[in-house]
Coordinates of C-alpha atoms in Angstrom, one line a residue:
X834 CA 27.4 21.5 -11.9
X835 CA 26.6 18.9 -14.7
X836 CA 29.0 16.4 -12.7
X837 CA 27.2 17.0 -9.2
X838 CA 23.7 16.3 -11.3
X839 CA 25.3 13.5 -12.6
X840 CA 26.0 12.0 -9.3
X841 CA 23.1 12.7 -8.3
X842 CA 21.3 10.4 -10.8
X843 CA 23.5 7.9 -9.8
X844 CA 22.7 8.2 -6.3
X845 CA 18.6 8.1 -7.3
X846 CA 19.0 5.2 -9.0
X847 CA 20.9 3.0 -6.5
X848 CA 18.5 4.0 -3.7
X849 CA 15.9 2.1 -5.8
X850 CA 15.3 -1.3 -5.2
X851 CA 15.9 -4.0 -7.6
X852 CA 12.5 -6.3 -7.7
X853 CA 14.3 -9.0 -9.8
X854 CA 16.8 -9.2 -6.6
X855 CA 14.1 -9.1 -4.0
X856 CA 12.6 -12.3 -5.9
X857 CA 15.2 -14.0 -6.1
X858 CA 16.3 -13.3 -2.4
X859 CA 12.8 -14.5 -1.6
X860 CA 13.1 -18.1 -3.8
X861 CA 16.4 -18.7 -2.1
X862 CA 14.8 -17.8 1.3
X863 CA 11.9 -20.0 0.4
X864 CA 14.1 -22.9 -0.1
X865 CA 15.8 -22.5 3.5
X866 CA 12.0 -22.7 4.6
X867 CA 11.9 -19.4 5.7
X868 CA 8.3 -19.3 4.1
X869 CA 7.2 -16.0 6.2
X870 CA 10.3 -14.2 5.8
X871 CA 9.8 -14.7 1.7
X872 CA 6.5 -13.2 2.3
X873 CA 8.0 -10.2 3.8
X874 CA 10.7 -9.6 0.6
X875 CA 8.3 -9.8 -1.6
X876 CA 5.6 -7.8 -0.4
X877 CA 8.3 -5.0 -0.7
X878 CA 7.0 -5.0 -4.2
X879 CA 4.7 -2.1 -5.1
X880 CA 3.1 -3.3 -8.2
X881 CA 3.6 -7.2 -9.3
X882 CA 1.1 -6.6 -12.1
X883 CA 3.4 -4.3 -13.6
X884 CA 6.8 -6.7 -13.7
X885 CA 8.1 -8.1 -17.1
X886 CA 6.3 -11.6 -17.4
X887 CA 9.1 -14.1 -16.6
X888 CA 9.2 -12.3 -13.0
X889 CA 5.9 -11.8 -12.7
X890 CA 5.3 -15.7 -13.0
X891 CA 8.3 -16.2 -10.0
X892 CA 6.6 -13.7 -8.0
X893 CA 3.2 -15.2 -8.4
X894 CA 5.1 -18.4 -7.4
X895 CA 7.0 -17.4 -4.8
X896 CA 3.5 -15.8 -3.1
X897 CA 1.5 -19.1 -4.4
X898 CA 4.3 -21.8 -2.7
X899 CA 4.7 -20.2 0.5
X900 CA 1.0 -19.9 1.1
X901 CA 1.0 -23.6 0.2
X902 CA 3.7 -24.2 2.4
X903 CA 1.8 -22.8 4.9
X904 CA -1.4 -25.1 4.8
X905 CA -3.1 -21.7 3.2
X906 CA -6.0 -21.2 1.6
X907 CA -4.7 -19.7 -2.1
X908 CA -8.0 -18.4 -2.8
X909 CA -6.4 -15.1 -3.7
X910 CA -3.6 -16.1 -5.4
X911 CA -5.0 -15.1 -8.9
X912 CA -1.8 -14.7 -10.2
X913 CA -1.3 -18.3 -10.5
X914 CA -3.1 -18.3 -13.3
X915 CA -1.3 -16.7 -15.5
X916 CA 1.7 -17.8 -14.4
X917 CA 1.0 -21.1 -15.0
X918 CA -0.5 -19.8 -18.9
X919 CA 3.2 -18.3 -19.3
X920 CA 5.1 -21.4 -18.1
X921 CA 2.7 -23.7 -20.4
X922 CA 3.0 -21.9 -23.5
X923 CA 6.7 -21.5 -23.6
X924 CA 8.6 -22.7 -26.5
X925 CA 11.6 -24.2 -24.2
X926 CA 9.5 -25.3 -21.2
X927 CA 11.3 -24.7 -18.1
X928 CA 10.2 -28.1 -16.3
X929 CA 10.7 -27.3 -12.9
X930 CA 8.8 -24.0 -13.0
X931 CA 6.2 -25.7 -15.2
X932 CA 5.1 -27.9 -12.7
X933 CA 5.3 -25.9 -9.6
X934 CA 3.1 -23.7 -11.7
X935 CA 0.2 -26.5 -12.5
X936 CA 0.9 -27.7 -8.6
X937 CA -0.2 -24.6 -7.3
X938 CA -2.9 -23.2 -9.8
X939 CA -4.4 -26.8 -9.4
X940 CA -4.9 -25.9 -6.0
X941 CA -6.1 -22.1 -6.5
X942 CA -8.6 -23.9 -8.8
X943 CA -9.7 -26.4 -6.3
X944 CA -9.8 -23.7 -3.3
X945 CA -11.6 -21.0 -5.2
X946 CA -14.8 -24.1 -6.1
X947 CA -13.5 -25.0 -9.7
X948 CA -12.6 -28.7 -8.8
X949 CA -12.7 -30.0 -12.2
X950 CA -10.4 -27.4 -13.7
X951 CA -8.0 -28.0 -10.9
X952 CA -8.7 -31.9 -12.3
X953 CA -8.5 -31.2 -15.8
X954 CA -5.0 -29.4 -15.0
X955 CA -3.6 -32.2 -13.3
X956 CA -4.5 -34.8 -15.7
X957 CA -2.5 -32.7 -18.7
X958 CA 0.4 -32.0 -16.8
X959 CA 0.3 -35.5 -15.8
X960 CA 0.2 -36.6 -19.1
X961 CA 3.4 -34.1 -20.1
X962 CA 5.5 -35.3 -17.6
X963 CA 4.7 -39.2 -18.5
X964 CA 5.7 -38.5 -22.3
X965 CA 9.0 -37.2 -20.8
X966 CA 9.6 -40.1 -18.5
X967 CA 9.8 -37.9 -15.5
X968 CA 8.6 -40.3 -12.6
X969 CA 9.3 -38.4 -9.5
X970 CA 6.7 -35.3 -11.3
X971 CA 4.3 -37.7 -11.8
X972 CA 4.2 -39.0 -8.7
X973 CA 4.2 -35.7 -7.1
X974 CA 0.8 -34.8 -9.6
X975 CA -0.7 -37.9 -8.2
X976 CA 0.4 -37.3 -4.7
X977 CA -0.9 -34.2 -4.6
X978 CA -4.7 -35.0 -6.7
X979 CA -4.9 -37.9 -3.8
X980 CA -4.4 -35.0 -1.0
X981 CA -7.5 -33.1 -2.8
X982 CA -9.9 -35.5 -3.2
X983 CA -8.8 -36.7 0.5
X984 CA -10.5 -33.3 1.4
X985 CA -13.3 -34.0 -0.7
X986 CA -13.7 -38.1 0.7
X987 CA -13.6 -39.2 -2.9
X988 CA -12.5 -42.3 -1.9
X989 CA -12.4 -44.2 -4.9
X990 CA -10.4 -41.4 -6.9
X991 CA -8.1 -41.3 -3.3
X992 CA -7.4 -45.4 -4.4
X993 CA -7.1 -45.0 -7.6
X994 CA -4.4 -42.8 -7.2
X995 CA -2.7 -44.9 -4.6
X996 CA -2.4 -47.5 -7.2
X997 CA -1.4 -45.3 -9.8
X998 CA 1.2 -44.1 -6.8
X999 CA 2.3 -47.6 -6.0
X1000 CA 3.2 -48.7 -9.3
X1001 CA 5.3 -45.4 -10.0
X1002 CA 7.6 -45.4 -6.6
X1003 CA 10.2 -47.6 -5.6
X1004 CA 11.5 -46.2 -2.4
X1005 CA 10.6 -48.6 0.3
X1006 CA 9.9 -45.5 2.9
X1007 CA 7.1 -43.9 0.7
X1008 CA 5.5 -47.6 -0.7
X1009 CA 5.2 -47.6 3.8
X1010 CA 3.1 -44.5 4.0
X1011 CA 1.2 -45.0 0.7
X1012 CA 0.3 -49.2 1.9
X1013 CA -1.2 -47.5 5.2
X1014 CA -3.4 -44.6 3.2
X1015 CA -4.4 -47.7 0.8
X1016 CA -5.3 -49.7 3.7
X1017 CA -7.7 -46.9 5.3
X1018 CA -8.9 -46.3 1.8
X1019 CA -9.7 -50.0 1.3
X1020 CA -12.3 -49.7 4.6
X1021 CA -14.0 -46.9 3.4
X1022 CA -15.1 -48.6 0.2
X1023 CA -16.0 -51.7 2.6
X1024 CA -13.1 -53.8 0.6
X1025 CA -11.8 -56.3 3.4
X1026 CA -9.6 -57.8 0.9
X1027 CA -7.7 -55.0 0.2
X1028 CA -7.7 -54.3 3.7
X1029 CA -6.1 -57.5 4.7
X1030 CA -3.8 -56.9 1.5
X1031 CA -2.3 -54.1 2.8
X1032 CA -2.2 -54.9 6.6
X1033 CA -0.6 -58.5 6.4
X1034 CA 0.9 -58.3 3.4
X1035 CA 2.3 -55.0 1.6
X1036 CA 3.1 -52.9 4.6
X1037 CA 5.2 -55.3 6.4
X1038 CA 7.2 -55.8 3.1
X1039 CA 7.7 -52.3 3.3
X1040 CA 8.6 -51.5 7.0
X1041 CA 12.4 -50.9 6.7
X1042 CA 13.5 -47.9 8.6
X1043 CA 13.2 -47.3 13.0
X1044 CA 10.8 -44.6 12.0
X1045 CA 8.3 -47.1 9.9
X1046 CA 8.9 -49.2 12.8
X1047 CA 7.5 -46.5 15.2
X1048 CA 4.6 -45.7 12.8
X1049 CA 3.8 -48.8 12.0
X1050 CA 2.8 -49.2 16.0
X1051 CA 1.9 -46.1 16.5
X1052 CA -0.7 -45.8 13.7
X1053 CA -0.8 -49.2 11.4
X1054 CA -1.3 -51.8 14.1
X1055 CA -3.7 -48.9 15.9
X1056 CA -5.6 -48.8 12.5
X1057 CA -5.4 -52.6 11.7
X1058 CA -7.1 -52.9 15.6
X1059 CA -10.3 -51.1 15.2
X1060 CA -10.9 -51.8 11.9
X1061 CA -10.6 -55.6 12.8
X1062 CA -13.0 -54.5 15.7
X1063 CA -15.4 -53.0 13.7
X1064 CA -15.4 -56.3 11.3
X1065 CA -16.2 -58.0 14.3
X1066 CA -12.4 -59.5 15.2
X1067 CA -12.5 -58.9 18.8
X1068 CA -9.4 -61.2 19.7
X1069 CA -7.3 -60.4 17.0
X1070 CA -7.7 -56.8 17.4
X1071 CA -6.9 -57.1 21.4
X1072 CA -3.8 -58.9 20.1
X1073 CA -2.8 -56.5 17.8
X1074 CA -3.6 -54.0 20.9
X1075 CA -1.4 -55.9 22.8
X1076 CA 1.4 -55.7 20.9
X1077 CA 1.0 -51.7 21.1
X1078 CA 1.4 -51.9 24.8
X1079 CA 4.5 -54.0 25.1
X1080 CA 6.3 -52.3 22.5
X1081 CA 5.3 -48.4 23.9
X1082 CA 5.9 -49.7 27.8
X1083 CA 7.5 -47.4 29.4
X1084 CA 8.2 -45.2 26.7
X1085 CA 4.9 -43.3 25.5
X1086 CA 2.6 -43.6 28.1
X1087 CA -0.3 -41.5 25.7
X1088 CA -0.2 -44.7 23.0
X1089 CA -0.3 -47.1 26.0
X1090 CA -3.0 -45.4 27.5
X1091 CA -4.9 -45.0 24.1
X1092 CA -4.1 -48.8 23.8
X1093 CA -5.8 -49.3 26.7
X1094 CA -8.7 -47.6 26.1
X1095 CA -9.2 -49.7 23.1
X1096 CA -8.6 -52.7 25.4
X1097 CA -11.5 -52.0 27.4
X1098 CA -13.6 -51.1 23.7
X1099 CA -12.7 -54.5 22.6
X1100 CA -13.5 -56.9 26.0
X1101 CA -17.0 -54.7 26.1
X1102 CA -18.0 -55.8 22.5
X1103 CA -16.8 -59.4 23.9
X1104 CA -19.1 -59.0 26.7
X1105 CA -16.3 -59.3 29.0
X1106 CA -17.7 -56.4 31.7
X1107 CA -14.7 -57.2 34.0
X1108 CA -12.0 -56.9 31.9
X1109 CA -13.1 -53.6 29.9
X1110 CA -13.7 -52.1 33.4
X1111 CA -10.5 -53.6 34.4
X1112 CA -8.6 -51.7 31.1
X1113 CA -11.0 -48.5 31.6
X1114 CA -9.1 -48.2 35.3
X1115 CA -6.0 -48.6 33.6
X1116 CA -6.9 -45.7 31.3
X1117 CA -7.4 -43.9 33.7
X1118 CA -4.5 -44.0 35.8
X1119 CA -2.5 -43.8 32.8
X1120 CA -3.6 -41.2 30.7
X1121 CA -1.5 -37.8 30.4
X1122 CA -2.7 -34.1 31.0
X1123 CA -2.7 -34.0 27.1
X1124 CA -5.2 -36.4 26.6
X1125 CA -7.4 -35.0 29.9
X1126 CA -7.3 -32.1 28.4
X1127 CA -8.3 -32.8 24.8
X1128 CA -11.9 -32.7 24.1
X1129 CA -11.2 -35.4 21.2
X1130 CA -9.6 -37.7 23.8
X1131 CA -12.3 -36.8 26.5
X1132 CA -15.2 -37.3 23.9
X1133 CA -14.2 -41.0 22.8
X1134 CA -13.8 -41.8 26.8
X1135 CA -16.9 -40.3 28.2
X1136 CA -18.8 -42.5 25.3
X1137 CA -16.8 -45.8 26.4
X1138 CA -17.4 -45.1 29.6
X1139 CA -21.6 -44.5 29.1
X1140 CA -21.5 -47.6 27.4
X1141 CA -19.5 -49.5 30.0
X1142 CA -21.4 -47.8 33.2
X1143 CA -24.8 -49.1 30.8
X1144 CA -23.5 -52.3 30.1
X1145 CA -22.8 -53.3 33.9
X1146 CA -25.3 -50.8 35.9
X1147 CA -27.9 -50.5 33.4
X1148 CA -27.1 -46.7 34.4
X1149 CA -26.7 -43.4 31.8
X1150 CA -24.9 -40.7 34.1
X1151 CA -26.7 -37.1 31.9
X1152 CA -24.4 -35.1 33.8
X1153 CA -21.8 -36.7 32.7
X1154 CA -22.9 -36.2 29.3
X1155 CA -24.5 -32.7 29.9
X1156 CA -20.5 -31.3 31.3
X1157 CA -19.2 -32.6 27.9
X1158 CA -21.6 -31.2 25.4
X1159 CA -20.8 -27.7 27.7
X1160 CA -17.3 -28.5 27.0
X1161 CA -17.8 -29.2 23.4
X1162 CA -20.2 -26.0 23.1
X1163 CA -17.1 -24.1 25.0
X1164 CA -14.5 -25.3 22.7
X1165 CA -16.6 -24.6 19.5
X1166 CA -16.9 -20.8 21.4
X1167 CA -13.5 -21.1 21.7
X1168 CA -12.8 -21.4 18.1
X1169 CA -14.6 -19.1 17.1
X1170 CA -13.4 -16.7 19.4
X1171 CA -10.0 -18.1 18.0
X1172 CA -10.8 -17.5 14.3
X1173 CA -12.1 -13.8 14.8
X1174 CA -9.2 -13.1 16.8
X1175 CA -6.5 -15.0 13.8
X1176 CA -9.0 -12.8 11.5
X1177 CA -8.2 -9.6 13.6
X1178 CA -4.9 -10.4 13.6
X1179 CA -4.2 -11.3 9.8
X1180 CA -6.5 -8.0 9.3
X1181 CA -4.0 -5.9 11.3
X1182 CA -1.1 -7.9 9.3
X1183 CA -2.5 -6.5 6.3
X1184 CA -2.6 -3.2 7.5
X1185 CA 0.5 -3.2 8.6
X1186 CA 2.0 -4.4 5.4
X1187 CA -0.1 -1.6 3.4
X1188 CA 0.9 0.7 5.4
X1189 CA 4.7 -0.9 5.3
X1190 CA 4.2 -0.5 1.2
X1191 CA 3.2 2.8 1.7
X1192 CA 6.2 4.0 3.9
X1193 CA 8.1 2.6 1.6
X1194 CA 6.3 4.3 -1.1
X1195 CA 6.5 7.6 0.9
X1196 CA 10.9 6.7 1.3
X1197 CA 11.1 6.8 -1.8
X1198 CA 9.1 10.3 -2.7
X1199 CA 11.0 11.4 0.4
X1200 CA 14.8 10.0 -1.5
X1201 CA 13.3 12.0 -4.7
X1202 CA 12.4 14.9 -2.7
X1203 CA 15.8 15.4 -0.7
X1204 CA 17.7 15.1 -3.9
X1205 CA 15.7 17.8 -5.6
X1206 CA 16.1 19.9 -2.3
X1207 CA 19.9 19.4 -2.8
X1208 CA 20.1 20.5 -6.1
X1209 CA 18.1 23.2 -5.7
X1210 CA 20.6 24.0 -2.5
X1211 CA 23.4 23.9 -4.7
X1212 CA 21.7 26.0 -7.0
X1213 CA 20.7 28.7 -4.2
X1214 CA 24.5 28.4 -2.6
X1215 CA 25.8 29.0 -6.0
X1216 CA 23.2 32.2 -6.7
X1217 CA 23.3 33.3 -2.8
X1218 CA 27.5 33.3 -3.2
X1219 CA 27.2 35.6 -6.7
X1220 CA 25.1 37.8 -5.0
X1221 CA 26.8 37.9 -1.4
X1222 CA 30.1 38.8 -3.7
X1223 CA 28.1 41.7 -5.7
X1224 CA 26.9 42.6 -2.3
X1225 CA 31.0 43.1 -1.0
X1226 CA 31.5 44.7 -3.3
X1227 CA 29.0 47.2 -3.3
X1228 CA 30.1 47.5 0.5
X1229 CA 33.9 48.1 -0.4
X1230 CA 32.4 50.7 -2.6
X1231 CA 30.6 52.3 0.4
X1232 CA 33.3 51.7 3.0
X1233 CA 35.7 53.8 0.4
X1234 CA 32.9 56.2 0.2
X1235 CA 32.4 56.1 4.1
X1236 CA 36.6 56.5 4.3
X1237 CA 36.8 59.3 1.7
X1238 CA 33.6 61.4 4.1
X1239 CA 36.1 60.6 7.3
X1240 CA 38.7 61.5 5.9
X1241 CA 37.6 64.9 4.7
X1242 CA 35.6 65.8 7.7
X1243 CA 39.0 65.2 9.5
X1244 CA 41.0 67.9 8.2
X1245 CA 41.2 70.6 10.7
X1246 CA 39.3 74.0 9.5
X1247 CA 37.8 76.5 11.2
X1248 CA 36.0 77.6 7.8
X1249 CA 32.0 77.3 7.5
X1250 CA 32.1 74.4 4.7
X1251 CA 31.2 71.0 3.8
X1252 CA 33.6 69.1 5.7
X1253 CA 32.6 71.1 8.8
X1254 CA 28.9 70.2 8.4
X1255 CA 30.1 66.4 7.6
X1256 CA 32.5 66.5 10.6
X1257 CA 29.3 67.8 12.5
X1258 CA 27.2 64.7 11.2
X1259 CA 29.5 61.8 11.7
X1260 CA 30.8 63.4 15.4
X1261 CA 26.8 62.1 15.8
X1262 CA 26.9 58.9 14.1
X1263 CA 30.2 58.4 16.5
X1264 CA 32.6 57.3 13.6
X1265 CA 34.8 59.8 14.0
X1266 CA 35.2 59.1 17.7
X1267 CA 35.7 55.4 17.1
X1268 CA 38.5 55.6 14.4
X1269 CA 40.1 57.8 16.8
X1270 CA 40.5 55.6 19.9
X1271 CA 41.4 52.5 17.8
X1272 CA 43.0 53.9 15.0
X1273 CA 44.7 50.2 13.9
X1274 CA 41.1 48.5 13.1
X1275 CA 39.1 51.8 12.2
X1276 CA 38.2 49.7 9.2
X1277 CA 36.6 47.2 10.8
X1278 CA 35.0 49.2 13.4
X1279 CA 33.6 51.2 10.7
X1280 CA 31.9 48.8 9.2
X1281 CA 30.9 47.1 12.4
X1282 CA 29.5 50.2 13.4
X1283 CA 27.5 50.7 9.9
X1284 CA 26.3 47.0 10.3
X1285 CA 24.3 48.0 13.4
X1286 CA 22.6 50.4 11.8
X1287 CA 21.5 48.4 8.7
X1288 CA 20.5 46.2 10.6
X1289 CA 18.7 48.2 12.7
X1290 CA 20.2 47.4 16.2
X1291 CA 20.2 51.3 16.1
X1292 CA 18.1 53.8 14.3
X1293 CA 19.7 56.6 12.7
X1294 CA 17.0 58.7 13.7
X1295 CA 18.7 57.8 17.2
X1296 CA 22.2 59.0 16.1
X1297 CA 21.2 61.9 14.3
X1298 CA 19.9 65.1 16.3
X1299 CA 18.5 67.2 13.6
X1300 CA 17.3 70.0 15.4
X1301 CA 21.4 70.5 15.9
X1302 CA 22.1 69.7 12.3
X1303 CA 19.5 72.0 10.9
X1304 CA 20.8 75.0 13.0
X1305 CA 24.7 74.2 12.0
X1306 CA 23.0 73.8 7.8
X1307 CA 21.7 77.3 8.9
X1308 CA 24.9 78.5 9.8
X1309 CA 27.1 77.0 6.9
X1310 CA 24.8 77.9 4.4
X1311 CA 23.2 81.1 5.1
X1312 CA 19.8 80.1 6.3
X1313 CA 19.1 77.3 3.8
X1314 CA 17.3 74.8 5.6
X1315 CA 14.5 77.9 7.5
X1316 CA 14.7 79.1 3.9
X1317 CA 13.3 75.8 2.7
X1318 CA 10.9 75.1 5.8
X1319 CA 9.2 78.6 5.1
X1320 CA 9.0 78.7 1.5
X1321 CA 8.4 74.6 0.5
X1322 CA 7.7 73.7 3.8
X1323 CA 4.1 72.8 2.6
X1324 CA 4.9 70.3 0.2
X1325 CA 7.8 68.5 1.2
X1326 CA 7.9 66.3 4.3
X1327 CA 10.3 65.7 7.2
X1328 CA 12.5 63.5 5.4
X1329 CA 12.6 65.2 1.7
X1330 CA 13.8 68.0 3.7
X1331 CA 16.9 66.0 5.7
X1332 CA 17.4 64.7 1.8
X1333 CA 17.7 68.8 0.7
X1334 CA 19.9 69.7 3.4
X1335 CA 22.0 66.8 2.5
X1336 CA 22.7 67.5 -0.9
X1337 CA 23.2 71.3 0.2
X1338 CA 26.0 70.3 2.1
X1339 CA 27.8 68.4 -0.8
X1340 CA 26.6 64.8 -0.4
X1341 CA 26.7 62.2 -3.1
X1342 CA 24.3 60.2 -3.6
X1343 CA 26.2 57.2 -2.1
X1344 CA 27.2 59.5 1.1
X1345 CA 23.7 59.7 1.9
X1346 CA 22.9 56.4 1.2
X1347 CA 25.2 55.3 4.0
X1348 CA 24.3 58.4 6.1
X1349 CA 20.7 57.3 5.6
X1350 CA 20.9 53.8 5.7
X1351 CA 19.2 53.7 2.3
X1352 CA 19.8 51.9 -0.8
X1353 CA 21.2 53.8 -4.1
X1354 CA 18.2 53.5 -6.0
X1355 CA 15.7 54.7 -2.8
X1356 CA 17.5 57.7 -2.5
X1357 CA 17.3 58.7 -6.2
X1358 CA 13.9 57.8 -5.8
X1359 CA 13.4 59.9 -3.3
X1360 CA 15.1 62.9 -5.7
X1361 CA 12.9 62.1 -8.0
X1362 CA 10.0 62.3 -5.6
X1363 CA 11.2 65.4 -4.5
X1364 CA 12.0 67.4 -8.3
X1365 CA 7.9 66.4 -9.1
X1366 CA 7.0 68.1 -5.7
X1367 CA 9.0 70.8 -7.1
X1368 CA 7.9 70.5 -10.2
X1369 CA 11.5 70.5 -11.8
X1370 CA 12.7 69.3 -14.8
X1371 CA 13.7 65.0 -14.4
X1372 CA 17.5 65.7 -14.5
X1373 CA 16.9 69.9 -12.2
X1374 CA 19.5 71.0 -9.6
X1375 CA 17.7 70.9 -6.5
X1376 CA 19.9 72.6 -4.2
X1377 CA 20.3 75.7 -7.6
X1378 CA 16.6 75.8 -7.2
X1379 CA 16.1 75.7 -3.4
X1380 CA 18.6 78.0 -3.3

């Protein structure tokens, strides 16, 4: 028994789940960028709050990076916090850790209003990594304050962080895309040097690889083109326009057509009415289903066009106007409608993952409860077997009993005894009949037969006929049973009386028992019940005083 309970425990403590596992299945999943997947592991969790601090911290990380990851709001990733407190106040500092810690509590900070904690953060982790010459961390740190106040249009923090940015790298791919951000930062703060810096000088330098090539037309000469416009640079900028064309001809008809649009921008500041008309007809036999169908691209072109339509008709088409504000008012409908249905939908997410947690919660209970279930099985196998084997043999007991009553009511006598009367009575119960047609199993139909009557497929009542057994008691014993009916007929009942005729007759307690169908102790219950009626002593002869 103590090895079965053993296993047992065994077998309740491998169905439950190791969390340091799950987390670090989910870090490893999270660095295949399988960012909802390492969501789903860890959310298997029931109560992070309650882990051992070290995981606790790479839970709260693992949660914290993929929401990141995800262009999520972190707002509720509290647990950042003290993650990044554990990783900070560490004697051996665990760099890598460290830092993804301040990344992402920077940004909790900054999501959840507290912009100049998220500052403050950034600058002392900054700092850190400087004193241990780590340059690659400190250019992400920098990266990542320039992405913030990008949100925020700080543009003079955005710059000073592009310098800071330019003077740490020295990959020629990232100087590329930090030139172009320094170049748009440069026009927001009106600085046309720094613009020209960047555009002529720096991000040339810098173009090295096919894909700079393709950005650099795709976005820097695009840039360089209306910023030159808006300085006033007409034919510079329609070069530089140009040069978008010829390069994308043929190959991205949504940058020549975009090109284009420009094109006719450009010759309408000139004054040139037939050539921005001319450029505006080659938008739009150019432009894709994408851009016809963006109200961003469909804004920009119905304005050009007002302008142009203005500029050479002195005429401002309202309808034109009036179907694109309904378009803009549909699509901002359409958001909405868009944002209450992601809401619904990360609602129902939420549900489902409580209700995930709780099914999981509920396995568990479940595991606990069909492991108590079987040891309590075991337990009642073990107690049913002990008492199914007491119960044999208290049946071999009564089958001997039940043979010896056969056996004596078999001998042949014409003599007005016991065994006649108990010949009488199992003739009835139809033993005696059976055990004679099949003498080789009289055992076993015996007991069959004595089965069906305990279990009440048939009533001994049915077997029995009294009236006949009373007259051959009569007979045997010299009027006993009418002697009993007359005199104590009054106080004893049907039954008590069957019991006195019994015992007359030379029963033993177990005889009647199986005669009966009663249990041992009911039928010296019953002669109990029938000495008070009597009013005999506890241990009185009956049948002496009946008789």
């Amino acid at each position: 028994m103590k090895n079965i309970l053993g296993i047992l425990a065994l077998l309740l403590i491998g169905c439950t789940p190791s969390y340091h596992s799950m987390i670090e299945d989910a870090e490893r999943l999270l660095h295949e960028g399988k960012n909802d997947s390492a969501l789903t592991v860890v959310r298997g969790i029931w109560q992070p709050e309650e882990l051992e601090n070290p995981w606790k911290a790479r839970y709260a990380l693992v949660i914290g990076q993929a929401h990141a990851n995800k262009n999520k709001a972190l707002i509720e990733d509290s647990l950042l916090v003290d993650a990044y407190d554990y990783y900070r106040l560490l004697e051996a500092r665990d760099c890598d850790r460290y830092k993804q810690a301040a990344l992402l509590v920077a940004q909790y900070h900054w999501w959840t209003g507290m912009k100049d904690k998220s500052s403050g953060i950034l600058k002392d982790v900054q700092k850190w990594f400087e004193s241990e010459k780590d340059t690659i961390s400190v250019i992400e740190i920098l990266y990542l304050k320039f992405v913030l106040d990008g949100y925020d249009k700080d543009y003079e923090s955005m710059h000073h962080s592009l310098k800071r940015l330019i003077a740490y790298e020295n990959r020629p791919s990232e100087l590329f895309g930090y030139w172009n951000n320094y170049a748009a930062t440069s026009y927001f703060r009106n600085d046309t040097a720094g613009v020209r810096l960047a555009f002529e000088e720096a991000i040339p330098r810098y173009m090295k690889t096919a894909n700079d090539t393709l950005i650099y037309h795709s976005q820097t000469l695009n840039n360089y083109a209306n910023i030159l416009s808006a300085y006033g640079n007409q034919e510079k900028a329609i070069d530089l326009l140009n040069q978008i064309v010829a390069y994308f001809k043929g190959k991205n008809e949504m940058k020549v057509a975009w090109a284009y649009l420009n094109l006719s921008r450009c010759y309408l500041l000139r004054g040139e009415l037939d050539k921005a008309k001319q450029y505006m007809a080659l938008y739009n036999s150019s432009a894709t289903d994408e851009m016809k169908n963006s109200i961003a691209f469909v804004s920009i072109v119905q304005l050009v066009r007002s302008v142009l339509d203005y500029a050479c008709n002195r005429n401002f088409n309202m309808l034109e106007c009036a179907e694109l504000f309904n378009n803009l008012q549909w699509n901002e409908e359409f958001a909405h409608l868009t944002t209450q249905a992601k809401e619904e939908a990360n609602r129902l997410l939420k549900e489902y993952n409580m209700n995930l947690t709780i099914e999981q919660q509920r396995t568990q209970i479940t595991t606990m409860y069909v492991i108590f279930a079987l040891v309590a099985g075991i337990v009642i196998l073990f107690l049913y077997n002990k008492r199914k084997k007491r119960l044999v043999e208290e049946k071999e007991e009564e089958l001997e009993a039940l043979r010896k009553l056969v056996s004596e009511s078999q001998q042949e006598t014409e003599r007005r005894d016991d065994r006649f009367f108990k010949k009488v009575m199992l003739q009835q119960l139809g033993v005696i009949r059976m055990a004679a047609s099949n003498p080789t199993t009289a055992n076993q139909e015996l007991i069959k037969r004595m089965s069906e009557i305990a279990n009440k497929e048939v009533e001994v009542d049915a077997l029995l006929n009294w009236s006949d057994l009373y007259q051959t008691i009569d007979y045997i014993y010299d009027g006993f049973y009418t002697h009993v009916r007359n005199h104590y007929g009054e106080c004893l009942n049907e039954k008590e009386i069957q019991l006195c005729c019994l015992l007359r007759a030379n029963f033993s307690t177990k005889e009647i028992s199986i005669v009966t169908q009663q249990s041992v102790r009911t039928v010296y219950q019953r002669k109990t019940v029938v000495r008070q009626k009597l009013q005999l002593e506890e241990k009185g002869d009956i049948v002496e005083f009946l008789s």
